[in-house]
PDB file of C-alpha atoms in Angstrom:
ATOM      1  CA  UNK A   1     247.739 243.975 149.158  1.00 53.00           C
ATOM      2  CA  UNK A   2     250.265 243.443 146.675  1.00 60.00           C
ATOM      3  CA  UNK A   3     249.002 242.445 142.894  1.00 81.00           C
ATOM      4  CA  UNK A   4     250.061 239.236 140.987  1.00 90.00           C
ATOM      5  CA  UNK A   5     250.574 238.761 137.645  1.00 92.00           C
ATOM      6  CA  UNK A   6     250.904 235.338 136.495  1.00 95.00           C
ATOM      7  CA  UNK A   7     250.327 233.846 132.469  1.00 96.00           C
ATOM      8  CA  UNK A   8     246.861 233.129 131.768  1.00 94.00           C
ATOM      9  CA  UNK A   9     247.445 229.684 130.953  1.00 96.00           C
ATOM     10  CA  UNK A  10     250.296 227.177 129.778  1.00 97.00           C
ATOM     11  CA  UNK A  11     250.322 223.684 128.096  1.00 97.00           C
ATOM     12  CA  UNK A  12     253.060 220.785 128.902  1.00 97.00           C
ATOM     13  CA  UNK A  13     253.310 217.026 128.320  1.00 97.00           C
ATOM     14  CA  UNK A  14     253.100 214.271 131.150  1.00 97.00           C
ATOM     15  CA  UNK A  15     256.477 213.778 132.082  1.00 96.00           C
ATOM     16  CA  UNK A  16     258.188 217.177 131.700  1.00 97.00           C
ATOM     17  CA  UNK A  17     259.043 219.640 134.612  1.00 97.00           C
ATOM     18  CA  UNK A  18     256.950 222.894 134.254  1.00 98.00           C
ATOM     19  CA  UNK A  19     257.372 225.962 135.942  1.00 98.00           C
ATOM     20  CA  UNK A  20     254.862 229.111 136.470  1.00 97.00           C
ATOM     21  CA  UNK A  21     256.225 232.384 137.717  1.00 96.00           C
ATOM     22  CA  UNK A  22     254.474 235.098 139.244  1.00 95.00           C
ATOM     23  CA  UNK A  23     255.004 238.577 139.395  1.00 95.00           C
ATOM     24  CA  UNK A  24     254.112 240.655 142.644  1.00 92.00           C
ATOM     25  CA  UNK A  25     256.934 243.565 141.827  1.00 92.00           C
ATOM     26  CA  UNK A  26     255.374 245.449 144.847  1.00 89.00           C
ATOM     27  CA  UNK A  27     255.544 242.943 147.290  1.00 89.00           C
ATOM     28  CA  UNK A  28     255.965 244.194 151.320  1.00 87.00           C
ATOM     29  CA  UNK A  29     258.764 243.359 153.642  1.00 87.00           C
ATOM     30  CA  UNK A  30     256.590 241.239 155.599  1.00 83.00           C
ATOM     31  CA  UNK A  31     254.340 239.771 152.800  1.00 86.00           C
ATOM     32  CA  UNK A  32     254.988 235.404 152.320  1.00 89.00           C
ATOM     33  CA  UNK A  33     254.310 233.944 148.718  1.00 91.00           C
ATOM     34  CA  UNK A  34     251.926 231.359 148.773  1.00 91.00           C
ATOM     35  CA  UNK A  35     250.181 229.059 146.132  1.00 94.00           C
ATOM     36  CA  UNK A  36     246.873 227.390 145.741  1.00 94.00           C
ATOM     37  CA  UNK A  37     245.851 224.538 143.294  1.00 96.00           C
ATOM     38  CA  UNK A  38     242.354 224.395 142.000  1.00 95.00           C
ATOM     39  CA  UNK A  39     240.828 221.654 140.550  1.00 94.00           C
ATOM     40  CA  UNK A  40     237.387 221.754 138.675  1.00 88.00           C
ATOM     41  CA  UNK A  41     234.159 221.889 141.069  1.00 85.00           C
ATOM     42  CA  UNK A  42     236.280 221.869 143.960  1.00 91.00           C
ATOM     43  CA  UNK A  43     237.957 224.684 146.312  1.00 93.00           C
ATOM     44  CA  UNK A  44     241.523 226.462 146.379  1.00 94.00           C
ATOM     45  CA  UNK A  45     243.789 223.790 147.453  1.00 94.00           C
ATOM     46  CA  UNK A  46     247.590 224.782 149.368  1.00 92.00           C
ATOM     47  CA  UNK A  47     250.727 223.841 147.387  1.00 94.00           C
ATOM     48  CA  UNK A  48     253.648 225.506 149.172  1.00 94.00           C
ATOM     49  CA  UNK A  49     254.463 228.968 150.935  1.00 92.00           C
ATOM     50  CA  UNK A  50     257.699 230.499 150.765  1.00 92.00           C
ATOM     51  CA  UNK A  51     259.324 234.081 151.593  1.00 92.00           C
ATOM     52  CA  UNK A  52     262.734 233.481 150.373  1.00 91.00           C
ATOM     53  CA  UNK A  53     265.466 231.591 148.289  1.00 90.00           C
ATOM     54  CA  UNK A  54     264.110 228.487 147.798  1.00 95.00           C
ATOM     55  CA  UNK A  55     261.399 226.146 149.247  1.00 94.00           C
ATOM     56  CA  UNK A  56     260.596 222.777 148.609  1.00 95.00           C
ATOM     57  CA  UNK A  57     257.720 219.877 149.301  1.00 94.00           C
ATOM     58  CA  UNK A  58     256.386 216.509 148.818  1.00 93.00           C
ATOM     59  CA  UNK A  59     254.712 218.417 145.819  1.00 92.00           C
ATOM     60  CA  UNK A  60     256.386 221.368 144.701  1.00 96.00           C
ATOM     61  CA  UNK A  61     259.330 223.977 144.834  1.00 97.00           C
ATOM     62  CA  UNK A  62     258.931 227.384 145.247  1.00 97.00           C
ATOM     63  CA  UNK A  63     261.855 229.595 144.186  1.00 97.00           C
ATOM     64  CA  UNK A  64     261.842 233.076 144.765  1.00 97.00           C
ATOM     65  CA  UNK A  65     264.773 235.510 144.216  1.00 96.00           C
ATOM     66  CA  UNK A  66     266.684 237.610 146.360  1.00 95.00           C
ATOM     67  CA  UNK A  67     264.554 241.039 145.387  1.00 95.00           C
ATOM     68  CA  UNK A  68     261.360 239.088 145.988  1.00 95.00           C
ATOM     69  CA  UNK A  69     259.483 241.055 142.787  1.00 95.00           C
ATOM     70  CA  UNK A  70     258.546 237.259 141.538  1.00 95.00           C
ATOM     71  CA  UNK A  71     258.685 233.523 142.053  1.00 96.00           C
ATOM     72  CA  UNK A  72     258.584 230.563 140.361  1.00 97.00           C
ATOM     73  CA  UNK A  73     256.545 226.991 141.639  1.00 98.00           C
ATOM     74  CA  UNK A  74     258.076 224.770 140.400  1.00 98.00           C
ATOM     75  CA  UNK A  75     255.945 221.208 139.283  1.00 97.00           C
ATOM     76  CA  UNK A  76     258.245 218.034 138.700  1.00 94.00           C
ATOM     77  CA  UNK A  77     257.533 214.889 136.081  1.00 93.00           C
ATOM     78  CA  UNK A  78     253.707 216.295 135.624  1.00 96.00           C
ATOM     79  CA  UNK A  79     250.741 214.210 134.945  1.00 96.00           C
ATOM     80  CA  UNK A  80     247.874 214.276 133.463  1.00 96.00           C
ATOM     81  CA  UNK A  81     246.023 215.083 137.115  1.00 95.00           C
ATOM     82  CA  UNK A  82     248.226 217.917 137.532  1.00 96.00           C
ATOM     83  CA  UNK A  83     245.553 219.907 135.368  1.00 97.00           C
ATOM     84  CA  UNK A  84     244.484 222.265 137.055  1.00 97.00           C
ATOM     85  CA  UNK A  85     244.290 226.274 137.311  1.00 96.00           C
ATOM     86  CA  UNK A  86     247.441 227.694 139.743  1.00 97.00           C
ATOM     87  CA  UNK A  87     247.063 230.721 141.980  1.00 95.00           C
ATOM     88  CA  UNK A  88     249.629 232.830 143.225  1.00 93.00           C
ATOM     89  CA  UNK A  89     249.180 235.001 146.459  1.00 90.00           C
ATOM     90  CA  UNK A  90     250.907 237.336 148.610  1.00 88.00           C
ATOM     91  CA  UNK A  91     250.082 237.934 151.801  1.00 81.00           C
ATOM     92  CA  UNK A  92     251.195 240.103 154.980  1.00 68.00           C
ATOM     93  CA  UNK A  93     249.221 239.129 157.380  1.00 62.00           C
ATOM     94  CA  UNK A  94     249.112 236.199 160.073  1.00 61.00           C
ATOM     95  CA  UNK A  95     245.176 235.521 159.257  1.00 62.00           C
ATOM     96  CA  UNK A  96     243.510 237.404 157.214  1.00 73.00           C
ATOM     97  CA  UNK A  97     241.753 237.790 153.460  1.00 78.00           C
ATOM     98  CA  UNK A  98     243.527 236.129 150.318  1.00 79.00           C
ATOM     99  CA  UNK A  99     243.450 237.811 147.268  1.00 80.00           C
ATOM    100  CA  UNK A 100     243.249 235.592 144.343  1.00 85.00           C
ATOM    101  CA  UNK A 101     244.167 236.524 140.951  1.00 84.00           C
ATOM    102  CA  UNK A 102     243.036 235.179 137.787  1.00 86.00           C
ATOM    103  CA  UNK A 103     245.636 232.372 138.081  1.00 94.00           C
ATOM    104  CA  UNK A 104     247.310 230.106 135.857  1.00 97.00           C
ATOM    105  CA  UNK A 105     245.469 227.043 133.982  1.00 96.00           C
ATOM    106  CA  UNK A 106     247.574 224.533 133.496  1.00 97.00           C
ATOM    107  CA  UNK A 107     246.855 221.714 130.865  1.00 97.00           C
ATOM    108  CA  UNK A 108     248.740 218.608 130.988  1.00 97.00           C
ATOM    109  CA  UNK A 109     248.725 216.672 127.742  1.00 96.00           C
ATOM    110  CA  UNK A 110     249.857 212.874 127.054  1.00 94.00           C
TER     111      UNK A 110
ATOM    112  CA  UNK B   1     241.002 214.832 160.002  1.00 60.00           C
ATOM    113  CA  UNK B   2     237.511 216.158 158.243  1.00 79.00           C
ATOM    114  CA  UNK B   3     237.883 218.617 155.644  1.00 93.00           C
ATOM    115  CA  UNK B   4     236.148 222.029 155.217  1.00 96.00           C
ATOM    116  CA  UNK B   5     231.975 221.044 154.602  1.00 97.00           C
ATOM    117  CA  UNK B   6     229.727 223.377 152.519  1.00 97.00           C
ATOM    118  CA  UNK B   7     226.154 222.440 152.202  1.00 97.00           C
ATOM    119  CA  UNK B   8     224.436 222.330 149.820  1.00 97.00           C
ATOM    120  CA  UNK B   9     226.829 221.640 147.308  1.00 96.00           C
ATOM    121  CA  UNK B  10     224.345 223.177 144.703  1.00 96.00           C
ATOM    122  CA  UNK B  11     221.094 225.460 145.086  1.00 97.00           C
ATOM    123  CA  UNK B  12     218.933 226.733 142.272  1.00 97.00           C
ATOM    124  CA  UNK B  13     216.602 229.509 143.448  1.00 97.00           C
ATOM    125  CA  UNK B  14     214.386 232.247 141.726  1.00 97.00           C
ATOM    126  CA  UNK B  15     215.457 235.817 142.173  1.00 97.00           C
ATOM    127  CA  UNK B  16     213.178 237.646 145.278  1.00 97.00           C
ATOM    128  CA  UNK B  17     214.078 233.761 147.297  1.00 97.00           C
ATOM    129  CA  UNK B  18     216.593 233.281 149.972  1.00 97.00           C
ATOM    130  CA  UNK B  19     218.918 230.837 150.488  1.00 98.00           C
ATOM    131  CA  UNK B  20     220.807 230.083 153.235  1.00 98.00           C
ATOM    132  CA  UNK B  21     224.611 228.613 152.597  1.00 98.00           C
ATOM    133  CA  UNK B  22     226.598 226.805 155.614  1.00 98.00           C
ATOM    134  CA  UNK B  23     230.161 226.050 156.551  1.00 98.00           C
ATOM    135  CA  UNK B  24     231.977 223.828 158.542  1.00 97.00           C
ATOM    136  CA  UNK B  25     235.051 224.391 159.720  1.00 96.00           C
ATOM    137  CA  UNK B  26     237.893 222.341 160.389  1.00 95.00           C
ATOM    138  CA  UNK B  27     237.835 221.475 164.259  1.00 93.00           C
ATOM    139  CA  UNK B  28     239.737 223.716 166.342  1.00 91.00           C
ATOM    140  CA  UNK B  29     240.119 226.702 163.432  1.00 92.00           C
ATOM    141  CA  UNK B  30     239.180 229.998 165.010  1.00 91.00           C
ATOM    142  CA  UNK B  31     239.625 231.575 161.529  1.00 92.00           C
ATOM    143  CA  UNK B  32     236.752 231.110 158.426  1.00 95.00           C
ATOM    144  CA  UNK B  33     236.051 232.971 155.890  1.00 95.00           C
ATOM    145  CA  UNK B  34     233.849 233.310 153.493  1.00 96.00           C
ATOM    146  CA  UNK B  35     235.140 233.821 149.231  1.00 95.00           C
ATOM    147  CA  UNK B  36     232.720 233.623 146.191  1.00 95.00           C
ATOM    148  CA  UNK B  37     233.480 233.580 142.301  1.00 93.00           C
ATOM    149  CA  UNK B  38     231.160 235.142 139.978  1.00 91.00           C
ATOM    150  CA  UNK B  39     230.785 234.336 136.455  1.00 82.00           C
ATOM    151  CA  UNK B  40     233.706 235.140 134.867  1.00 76.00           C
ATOM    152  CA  UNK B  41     235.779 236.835 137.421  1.00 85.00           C
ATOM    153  CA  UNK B  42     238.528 235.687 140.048  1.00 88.00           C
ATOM    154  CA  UNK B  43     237.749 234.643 143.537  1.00 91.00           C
ATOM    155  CA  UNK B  44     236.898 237.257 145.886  1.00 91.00           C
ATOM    156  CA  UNK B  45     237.046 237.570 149.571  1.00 92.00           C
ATOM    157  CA  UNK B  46     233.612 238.317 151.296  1.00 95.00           C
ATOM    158  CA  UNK B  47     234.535 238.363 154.976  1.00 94.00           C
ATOM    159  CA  UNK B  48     236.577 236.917 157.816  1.00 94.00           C
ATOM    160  CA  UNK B  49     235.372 235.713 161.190  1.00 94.00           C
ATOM    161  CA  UNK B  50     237.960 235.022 164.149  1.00 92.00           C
ATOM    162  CA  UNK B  51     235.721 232.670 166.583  1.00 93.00           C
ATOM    163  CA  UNK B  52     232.338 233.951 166.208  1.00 94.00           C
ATOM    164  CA  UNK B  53     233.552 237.698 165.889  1.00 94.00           C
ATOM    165  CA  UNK B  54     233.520 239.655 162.389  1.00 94.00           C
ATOM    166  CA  UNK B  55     236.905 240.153 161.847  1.00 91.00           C
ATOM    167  CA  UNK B  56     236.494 241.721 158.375  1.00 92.00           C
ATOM    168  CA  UNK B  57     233.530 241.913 156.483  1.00 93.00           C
ATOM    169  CA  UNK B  58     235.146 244.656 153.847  1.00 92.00           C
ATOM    170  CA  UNK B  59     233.922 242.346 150.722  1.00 92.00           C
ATOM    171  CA  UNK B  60     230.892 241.974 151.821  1.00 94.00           C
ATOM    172  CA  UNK B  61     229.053 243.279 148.531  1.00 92.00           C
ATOM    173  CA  UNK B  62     225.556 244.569 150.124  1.00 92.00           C
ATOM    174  CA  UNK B  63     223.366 244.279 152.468  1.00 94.00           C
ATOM    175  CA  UNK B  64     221.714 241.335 151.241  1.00 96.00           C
ATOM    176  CA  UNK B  65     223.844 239.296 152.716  1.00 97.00           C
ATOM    177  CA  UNK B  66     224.573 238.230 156.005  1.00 97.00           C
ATOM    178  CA  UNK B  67     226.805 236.059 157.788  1.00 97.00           C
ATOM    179  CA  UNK B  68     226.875 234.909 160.983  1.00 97.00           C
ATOM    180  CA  UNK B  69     228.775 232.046 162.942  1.00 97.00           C
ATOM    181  CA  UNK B  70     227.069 231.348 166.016  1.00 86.00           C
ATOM    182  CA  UNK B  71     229.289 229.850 168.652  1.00 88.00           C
ATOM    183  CA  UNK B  72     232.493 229.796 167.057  1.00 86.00           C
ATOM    184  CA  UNK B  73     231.601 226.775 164.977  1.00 93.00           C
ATOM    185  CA  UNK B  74     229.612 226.751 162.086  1.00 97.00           C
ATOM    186  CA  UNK B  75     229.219 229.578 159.779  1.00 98.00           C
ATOM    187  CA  UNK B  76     225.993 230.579 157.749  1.00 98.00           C
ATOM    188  CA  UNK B  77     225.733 233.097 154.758  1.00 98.00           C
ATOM    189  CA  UNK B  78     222.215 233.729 153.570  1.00 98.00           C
ATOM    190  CA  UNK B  79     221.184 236.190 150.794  1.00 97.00           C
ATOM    191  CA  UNK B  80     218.070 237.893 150.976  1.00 96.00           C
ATOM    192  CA  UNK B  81     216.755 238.782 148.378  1.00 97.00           C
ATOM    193  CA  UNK B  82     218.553 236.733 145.814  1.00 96.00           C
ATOM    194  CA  UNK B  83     219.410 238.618 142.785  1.00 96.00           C
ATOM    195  CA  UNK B  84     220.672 237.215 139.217  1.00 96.00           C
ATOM    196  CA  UNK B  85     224.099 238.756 139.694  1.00 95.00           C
ATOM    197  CA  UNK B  86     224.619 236.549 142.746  1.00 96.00           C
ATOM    198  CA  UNK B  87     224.898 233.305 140.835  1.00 97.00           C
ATOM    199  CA  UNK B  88     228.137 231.821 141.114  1.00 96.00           C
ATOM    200  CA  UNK B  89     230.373 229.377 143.707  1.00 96.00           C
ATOM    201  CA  UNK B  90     230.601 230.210 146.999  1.00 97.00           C
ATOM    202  CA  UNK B  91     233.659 229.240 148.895  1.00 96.00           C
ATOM    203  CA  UNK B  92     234.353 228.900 152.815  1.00 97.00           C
ATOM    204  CA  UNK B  93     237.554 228.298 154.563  1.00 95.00           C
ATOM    205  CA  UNK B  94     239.387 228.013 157.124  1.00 94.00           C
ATOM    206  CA  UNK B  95     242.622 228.199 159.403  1.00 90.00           C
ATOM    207  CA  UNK B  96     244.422 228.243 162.546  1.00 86.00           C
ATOM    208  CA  UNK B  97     246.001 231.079 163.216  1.00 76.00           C
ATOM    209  CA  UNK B  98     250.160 230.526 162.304  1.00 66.00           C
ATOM    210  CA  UNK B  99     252.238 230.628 165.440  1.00 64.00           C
ATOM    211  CA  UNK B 100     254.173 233.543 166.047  1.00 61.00           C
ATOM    212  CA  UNK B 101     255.533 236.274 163.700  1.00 55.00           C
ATOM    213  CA  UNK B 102     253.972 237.034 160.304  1.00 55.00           C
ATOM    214  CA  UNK B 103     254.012 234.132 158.737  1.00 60.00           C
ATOM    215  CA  UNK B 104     250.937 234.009 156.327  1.00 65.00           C
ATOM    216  CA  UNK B 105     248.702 231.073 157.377  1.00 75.00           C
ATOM    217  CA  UNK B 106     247.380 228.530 155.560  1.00 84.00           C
ATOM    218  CA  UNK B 107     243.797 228.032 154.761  1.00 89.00           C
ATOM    219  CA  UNK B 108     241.914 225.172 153.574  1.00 92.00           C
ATOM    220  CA  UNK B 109     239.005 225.592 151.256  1.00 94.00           C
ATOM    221  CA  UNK B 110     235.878 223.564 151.267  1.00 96.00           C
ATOM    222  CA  UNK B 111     234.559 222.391 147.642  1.00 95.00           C
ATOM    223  CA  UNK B 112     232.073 225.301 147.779  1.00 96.00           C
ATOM    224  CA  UNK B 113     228.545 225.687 146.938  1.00 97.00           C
ATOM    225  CA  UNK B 114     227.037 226.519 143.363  1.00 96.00           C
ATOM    226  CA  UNK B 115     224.065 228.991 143.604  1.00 97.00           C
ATOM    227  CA  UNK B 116     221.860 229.721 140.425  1.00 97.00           C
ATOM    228  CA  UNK B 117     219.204 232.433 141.007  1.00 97.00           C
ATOM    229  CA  UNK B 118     217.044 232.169 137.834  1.00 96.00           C
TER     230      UNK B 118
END
């Protein structure tokens, strides 16, 4: 399974756009890009899934660029309940195992 | 729709105990799985049933644990003998299995269960 590297952790402001990008530079053919959301005491919660270009939700957007080697979820106008740790994923199967990283905690100040 | 279920939400047992850890699925989601975080370290996949059949049980860490999923429905994980380094959140969740092609499905975690063995 291909490895992610994503920043430990990153601070922004209620309001602002932020942006987390993951690395995966040995990502497969077949493998989709997915992201999870955790909040404190609860489980791994799905954002957005993308494979290429650009992807976008009620919540997110997920760009990802044309070699694939990394992608970016996008967060717009954050809030304070956006804090939360982010997990990037890559996967190449239809069901099987995740493999979480350390992910991303993101703290949202006001 | 019902979430993902875990019970209990929190144990506290004595190392040499067992505990017994249970899932509920989704309705209609052949797939579940079974994740746990130790202190410390990033999630980590245990195993993966498909219906009531072991699909992959590669991160399964010993033989003190066993899962099973009777039926196709609920799933139970019980370690026996506890041991200090099992401490930590155990996470179960599940899918349906994405229609067609590769696309990676998603899965939908329940809020886990916290397990201290003193």
């Amino acid at each position: 399974l291909a490895k992610t590297t994503q920043p430990i952790s990153m601070d922004s402001y209620e309001g602002q756009e932020v942006n987390i990008t993951c690395s995966h530079n040995n990502i497969a053919t077949n493998d989709y890009i997915t992201w999870y959301q955790q909040f404190p005491s609860q489980g791994p919660r799905f954002i957005i899934q993308g494979y290429k270009t650009k992807v976008t939700n009620e919540v997110a957007s997920l760009f990802i660029p044309a070699d694939r080697k990394s992608s970016t979820l996008s967060l717009p106008r954050v809030s304070l309940s956006d804090t939360a740790v982010y997990y990037c994923l890559v996967g190449n199967t239809n069901a099987g195992k995740s493999t979480f990283g350390d992910g991303t905690t993101l703290t949202v100040k006001p | 729709e019902a979430g993902v279920t875990q019970f209990p939400s929190h144990s506290v047992i004595e190392k040499g105990q067992t505990v017994t850890l249970r899932c509920d699925p989704i309705s209609g989601h052949d797939n579940l799985y079974w994740y746990r975080r130790v202190m410390g370290k990033e999630i980590k996949f245990l195993l993966h049933f498909v219906k009531e059949s072991k699909q992959d049980e590669s991160g399964m860490p010993n033989n003190r644990f066993l899962a099973e999923r009777t039926g196709g429905t609920y799933s139970t994980l019980k370690v026996q003998p506890a041991e200090l380094e099992d401490s930590g959140v155990y996470f179960c969740a599940s899918s349906q299995t994405a229609a067609g092609g590769l696309r990676k499905e998603t899965q939908y975690f329940g809020p886990g269960t916290r397990l201290l063995v003193l």
